[in-house]
């Protein structure tokens, strides 16, 4: 008799690789999909395959997209004179979900020449304000100053979220009210 539950254990191990999922949750989820509702399991498997196969980075802002350009970059109703710089593509989801901003975005993944030349291109297209919606910290203040300096030849005002946002805390961990205030009361830098 084969007593091995290799396949089940492999599923548990895979689930455990996800953030916030520990051994206990992974086992519970795996058991649910295998024993209680295999339809849900199949649906999840299909959605994952589908999403991984079709989602990529928007070539303009770095946000998540199913096409070369994301729906935000393509949306002509949005204010393309205000650029919101975020640290992660998922910060865009958060801001969009709560309709906190109606300009365009830019995901700051690295601070290299490529990023700076992208920002200069965007600045050339005529933006009047750059909002830094990034985790307040001393290191990020240096990042802001650096970008400000690189874009100093343009007539752009720079601001950052501040009030209500504790130092060192990333956007996703800030409550909605604080985040809304932080964006509304953004301060000049
Ligand atoms: Zn985009």
mmCIF file of N, CA and C and ligand atoms in Angstrom, residues 58-65 68-74 105, ligand 1:
data_model
loop_
_atom_site.group_PDB
_atom_site.id
_atom_site.type_symbol
_atom_site.label_atom_id
_atom_site.label_comp_id
_atom_site.label_asym_id
_atom_site.label_seq_id
_atom_site.Cartn_x
_atom_site.Cartn_y
_atom_site.Cartn_z
ATOM 1 N N UNK A 58 3.521 47.768 -17.273
ATOM 2 C CA UNK A 58 3.240 48.831 -18.242
ATOM 3 C C UNK A 58 4.572 49.461 -18.628
ATOM 4 N N UNK A 59 4.793 49.638 -19.918
ATOM 5 C CA UNK A 59 6.091 50.157 -20.350
ATOM 6 C C UNK A 59 6.270 51.635 -19.996
ATOM 7 N N UNK A 60 5.171 52.323 -19.698
ATOM 8 C CA UNK A 60 5.290 53.745 -19.363
ATOM 9 C C UNK A 60 5.436 53.974 -17.863
ATOM 10 N N UNK A 61 4.556 53.379 -17.061
ATOM 11 C CA UNK A 61 4.566 53.707 -15.626
ATOM 12 C C UNK A 61 5.145 52.595 -14.764
ATOM 13 N N UNK A 62 5.247 51.381 -15.293
ATOM 14 C CA UNK A 62 5.753 50.266 -14.493
ATOM 15 C C UNK A 62 4.680 49.581 -13.676
ATOM 16 N N UNK A 63 3.427 50.042 -13.807
ATOM 17 C CA UNK A 63 2.317 49.407 -13.095
ATOM 18 C C UNK A 63 1.919 48.096 -13.762
ATOM 19 N N UNK A 64 0.994 47.381 -13.142
ATOM 20 C CA UNK A 64 0.531 46.119 -13.705
ATOM 21 C C UNK A 64 -0.358 46.374 -14.903
ATOM 22 N N UNK A 65 -0.193 45.548 -15.920
ATOM 23 C CA UNK A 65 -0.987 45.771 -17.128
ATOM 24 C C UNK A 65 -1.148 44.479 -17.922
ATOM 25 N N UNK A 68 0.752 46.580 -23.429
ATOM 26 C CA UNK A 68 1.984 47.359 -23.354
ATOM 27 C C UNK A 68 1.823 48.559 -22.423
ATOM 28 N N UNK A 69 0.678 49.257 -22.622
ATOM 29 C CA UNK A 69 0.374 50.400 -21.767
ATOM 30 C C UNK A 69 -0.824 50.057 -20.891
ATOM 31 N N UNK A 70 -0.774 50.448 -19.629
ATOM 32 C CA UNK A 70 -1.872 50.114 -18.722
ATOM 33 C C UNK A 70 -3.077 51.031 -18.975
ATOM 34 N N UNK A 71 -4.198 50.690 -18.382
ATOM 35 C CA UNK A 71 -5.427 51.463 -18.618
ATOM 36 C C UNK A 71 -5.323 52.879 -18.057
ATOM 37 N N UNK A 72 -4.494 53.066 -17.052
ATOM 38 C CA UNK A 72 -4.353 54.414 -16.474
ATOM 39 C C UNK A 72 -3.560 55.309 -17.430
ATOM 40 N N UNK A 73 -2.460 54.795 -17.948
ATOM 41 C CA UNK A 73 -1.656 55.574 -18.897
ATOM 42 C C UNK A 73 -2.462 55.893 -20.155
ATOM 43 N N UNK A 74 -3.395 55.014 -20.515
ATOM 44 C CA UNK A 74 -4.185 55.217 -21.738
ATOM 45 C C UNK A 74 -5.390 56.130 -21.523
ATOM 46 N N UNK A 105 0.813 57.794 -12.846
ATOM 47 C CA UNK A 105 1.727 57.190 -11.875
ATOM 48 C C UNK A 105 3.090 56.875 -12.479
HETATM 49 ZN ZN1 LIG B 1 0.933 52.664 -17.130
#
